[in-house]
Structure formats: structure tokens, C-alpha cells
Amino acid sequence: MAEELPQRQTDIGPPNYKDFLPPVIKNNYGKWKYHEKLSGGSMVHVGESGDELYTVRVASPRLVSTDFIRDLTAIADKYCDGYLRFTTRHNVEFLVSDKSKVDPLLAELKEKKYMIGGIGDGISNIVHTQGWVHCHSAATDASGLVKVLMDEFADYFTGAKELPARVRLAVACCTNMCGAVHCSDIAVVGIHRKPPRIDQDGVKKACEVPSTIASCPTGAISPDPKNKSVKIKDEKCMYCGNCYSVCPALPISDPDNDGVAIVAGGKIGSLRSDPKFSKLVVPFLPNNTPKWPEVVSTFRNILTAYEAGAVKHERLGEWIERIGWEKFFELTNIPFTHQHIDDFTIARETYRTSAAFKW
Amino acid sequence: MSQNKYETPLLDQLESGPFPSFVTEIKRAAAKNDSANDLLGVLERCFKERKTHWKHGGIVGVRGYGGGVIGRYSDVPDDFPGVAHFHTVRVNQTSGFFYTSKALNEICDIWDKYGSGLTNFHGSTGDMILLGTKSDALEPLFAELSSRGWDLGGSGSCARTPSCCVGPGRCEWAMCDTLDINYDLTQAFQDELHRPMFPYKFKIKTAGCAADCIASVARADLSIVGTWKGNIQIDQAEVKKYADGGMDINAEVVGMCPTKCMSYDGNELKVDDPNCSRCMHCITKMTKALRPTGPFGATIMVGSKAPFVIGALLSHVIVPFMPLEPPYDNLKDLIQKMWDWWDEHGKNRERIGELIVRRGMREFLEACELDPIPQMVFEPRRDPFYFWKEDELN
């Protein structure tokens, strides 16, 4: 690189967001009166001033090329004076100040095969992690699962079909859960099912023994001073892989036993009921690449039961709590196993201490 | 350089269908970049063997920073030399993910020059993720980015890149200025963000209301959630329009109120405000008719995280109502007290929520100079096993 580089700067932080707000937002900042959904992928926000801001939302796979971004900016230049944003669920939003440009924008997006939607009571984009694209601890892929699930449930994204309330999906490729799937309506989490293998030489060279021991939630790891390594009590290990994140010499991946678990019934936000964790629904499904058909059909099964049983505005977890988990397993025909009964830190809280339940 | 350097029969199956394809995106980048091409090759192998081919990150970065770059190496570098090094660069996003075409195009040009041309918009914590570059490209990449006003985000045991919802930029429910609070805190904590000095990571997320579109209560060590203290203002004419429009107000709104503080007789909607818990359900369903009124501020909550090590935690209330006006010194003082206590007592890789579980709320509250109040708990303790301090005894 022969050309001269510009002067680097440090600790400047991100640019000021104010430099990226369209004039209609600057003029109505903090003074929005209401908004209305216009279609599955468009809405209007109206300020107290009467000003209108139109938003058109499209799906993004999150893992995108610079050319994908340039396509978006070209569209934003044409219809939005160059103003666009992304949502917390990785969708793209075109911010249109001129009402007459909304329909032409929608027409161009349709023609270019963008998936328009993500607004309202349906399924928005899936929050997810890196998976096999970029992570050392991934027990499954993330982008692949997102693709097959979003293809399957496209109608709930575009608004062609609606659900009783929003259903937020998430994919985490290991139990580290960078994707925070633990409070989602339905989510996939990559899991292992066998204890890590100990590479004695590697532990000696690359690992700090005390932090490796401390990383284990069940106290399965103890020191092995003779070998300057560690010992693992296999019967105490629940294969979380946290030790592998701390010590690379404890590989845990095993293609024939790795796969995913399905959890459901979580939510964020305090609307109607407190935020809640997702709970285990299916303890294991295989990594049947490239399309994970067992995962897709399990999601379909849960959604079908929810759609049939929930009342309007009731989130999946609220519906399950109303009918009871015993009814949920009956309606979905999902087998209930030893793995479903908690034996970790909050186990006792989850045992039924009442003789009132349903058959 | 050819677009089809590798046969990818498995990945090719993920190119059809209505949802945009990440495989197509990798191929677009691969048409111009060898690393992206090799990424396609190694990913096909992952799909075939059903396992990852990435190794642990090594320590790489830019001069003067202890984070912002995640070292990433392939475990099959001989087969895929283009991804032998494939480091991630985290670039601090704007508040609320607002951009202009000009700014994004500039980032794309820089990234095509120094990296794979692949990105994540955005990563789980909120950063723009530039996916895949080599160690020797990091310094020039950083010089180009920072000279145009962009800085790196956090990684490792530091204050991670703060993130927020769209807030007052485009939401009638924003009860604190999420965009400004997020920007202000990010600027105030630059040192803590770039130079890891904590026991573990510390995430800050700001939501404008209890709908919590940024998932702050589930995924942030410090959750700032906008709220209000006044009454809910009711526009009865708009209520009538909702009813005339077909809304079953008793079923959809009144009946779903968790505190049963609402009533509707077919004519007038009433709210028993002192018994409202401000969950936001009614306001979100009848946004034209119902509005919260001031004073506005935020509920401050602490401690949420994913399952490692003691199980997943949700954030819990430590300040039920905090007024938030620039320069937010009250909030910054509280954060500093929390950090000091965590720094003093936290073990390596112990999140602040776990430390509170280990050492108890009393110690945490005293360190933060907060008095206990009922809003902090769902219910008081059930057991008689508690401590007294010397000065509480005769």
C-alpha cells in the first residue's frame, strides 16, 4: 500500500446520530403523536405538527455483501434523500418524507424481489448468531436455519397471514447465546451431547487451569497436577461448552451428537405480563443440513397450535401459561422426557406444588 | 478469480425461496474477493461435515486499543488459505441504527479495499460487523475508518458498545431520549469501551418504554427502560373511533389489563391511574386515544445475561424512577458506583448480575447508595435467615 494513509484518530466514538436524521425527524423529534400500519411492510408516523414520515421495511439476511448495502443506498437516494436505518431485528427501513414516493418505492422493491414486511402481528426477522460462518464454538449453523425458517414462514412476514400477536424467533448456535434466544417466543439453540475431550498437551500449553475449572457450571472439572492439566467427571458434565471457550484444548464438537434444542414461550417487554424466559420444548434435533426439516416442522407444529388456541394479542408464552404446559404438550403431541424436568439452579421452583392440573 | 472456485451443492440449496439468501451474498462478495471465495468453500465443508472449522480467536487489534477486533483463524488453512486469518472488526454503530447513503457507501468502499466485502448489519450487541480481514490490514483499515469519523466497538472484558431503540426519533412511546442517552454514554465511556479493565463484559441498552424493542431487560447488564409517573391521558373521541372501527375494547384492552385498573361501559374509558403498573398494553393498542403524561424518566435495572454460568438472568429493578436529562450525571454516577463495586469484588468472567446473586442485594445497594423499596422485588423473602449489622442492634 504505497499511498499515504489518513491520520488515525482514537476514542472519537461513533458519529453523532443527529447527522443521520432526515429533516422530518429533526422537526418532529420526541413529538410524534401516533403511527398506523399501512401494510405488512409499511407504516406512517404522524407528528403533533401534522408532518408525516413513511417507513417501508424489508428483510435482510444480516450477513450481507457491500454490494447489498450499495443496492440499498441507491434505493434510499432515489426515494428517501439517502436516509435509511436498520431495526433491532436486522430489517432495513427506508425513511420516506414524501408520500408520493411510497408507492413507487414499494413497486421497485417488489420488482427487485425484496421481501417487504416485518410490521405488525406476525413473524419479523430472526435474531441470530454467526454459526459456522464465523464461530469456533458453534454447535449448529445460524444463517442456514434462519433462511429455511423465514422461507417457510414468509407469509407471516409479508402480512399475507397474521398471528394473534407477534411471534419473535431467534437462533443461537451454542449455549453461549450471543443471540439471546432465552426470551423468545420460539427459538433454536445449538447443543452438544458429549463431554469435551482432553488434549493434555494442549491444556499445558494454552490453558489457565483455575479459570478453566471456574468456567464449569456444575463443578465437573478438577485439577490434574501430575499432568499440569485438568480432569473431567463425565457424569457431572451437561455439555455446555463453556470450558472450551476458556480452554481451546477441550474440544467438544461431535457432528453425530451435536444438534439443536427448541425452546418456546419467552418474551421481552412488560405488556400484559412480565418478561419471561423461553422453556425447553424439544431437547434434541439433529443437524440435518442444509435444511433442518425436523426443526422447521417443529416450529410449524407449535405455531399451528398457537394460532388455533390463542386469543388476540396473547403472546405464545401467555397462551401456554393460560392453558398450562401439560395442555401444550398434548396439543402439539411433543413427547415429554426426563430432559424437560429441570435439574439445574432453579429446579425446585419449577416442580408443581399443587394438586390442580389438567388432563 | 472465478465466482465458482468451489462446488457448493449444499449451500446452493439455500439460494432459492422468498427470504434473501446469505449464500447469494457470500457469492456476490466472492466474485470480487478471494477470502470471501474461500469462506464459501469452508462453509460448504462445515455443512457437509456438520461441524465448525474455526479456531479460537488470538489476540489481534489496533494500536492503543484492547478490543474491537476478534481474531479468527480457520482450522483448515491449507485448504482455504484465504480464510487462514479472517478477523472480525466491530465498528460502533450510530444510535438507533440511523444512516445516510453517503456514510454507508464510504464504509463499503473502505471495506472492499481492506476486507472480504462481507458484513453483518448488525451484530448481536449492536455494532456494524466487518467480517473477515487479515492482521496486516487492521491498522490501515482503522486509519481510514477513524479519519472519516468511525470508531471501533467493544470486545472482551470491557464496556461493550451500548445500543438503543429508535426512541424519540420515530416513536410516540419514547419516554426518555434513548438516542441521546446512548450517544452520551458511549462518548463518556470511551476508555472503558476500548481498553478492557473489567472482570467481564458489561452491556448497556436503552429502551424508550416497557415494550423494550431493544430487549434491554433480557440482554443488558444495565437496562434503562423509559417510563412515566403521571396519569394516562384519554381522548374519549378517539376511543369512540376505535370502537366504531370494530375494536372490542373490553376484550382486547380492558380485559387484558394485568392490574384490572381499566373499565369501559361502551361509552367512556376509565383508568384507575394509581393502580396502573404502566405495562404499556393499552397504550400500544390504542395509540391515538391513550398517552402517558409526565414526569418522564426511566426505570434502571441491572444484571441480565445469557445462561453461562449460573443460568440465564433477567435484569431487576434497582431504581424505579430516575429523571434523565443531559448530561445524565445521576445515571453516570450510579454506573460508576456499580463498576467500582464489581471491580472490587467480581471474579474473572463474573457478570455483575452473578456477583449480586453471590454477595447479595444489600451489599450491592449499599455500594450504590440506594435504599431498599418494595418496587425492587416481586415479594419479600420467605425465610427468617437474614443478617443484621452492628449499628442496627442494641
mmCIF file of C-alpha atoms in Angstrom, chain B residues 6 98 102 120 125 127 165 215 238 299 367 389:
data_model
loop_
_atom_site.group_PDB
_atom_site.id
_atom_site.type_symbol
_atom_site.label_atom_id
_atom_site.label_comp_id
_atom_site.label_asym_id
_atom_site.label_seq_id
_atom_site.Cartn_x
_atom_site.Cartn_y
_atom_site.Cartn_z
ATOM 1 C CA TYR B 6 -15.694 -24.285 -5.160
ATOM 2 C CA PHE B 98 -29.733 5.625 11.516
ATOM 3 C CA LYS B 102 -23.144 8.601 1.753
ATOM 4 C CA ASN B 120 -23.271 -8.093 9.434
ATOM 5 C CA THR B 125 -24.659 -6.323 20.622
ATOM 6 C CA ASP B 127 -22.072 -2.973 16.198
ATOM 7 C CA CYS B 165 -34.211 1.514 20.321
ATOM 8 C CA ALA B 215 -34.514 -6.358 24.612
ATOM 9 C CA GLU B 238 -60.544 8.650 19.703
ATOM 10 C CA THR B 299 -36.559 2.576 35.351
ATOM 11 C CA ALA B 367 -22.338 0.223 47.392
ATOM 12 C CA LYS B 389 -25.375 -5.110 61.079
#
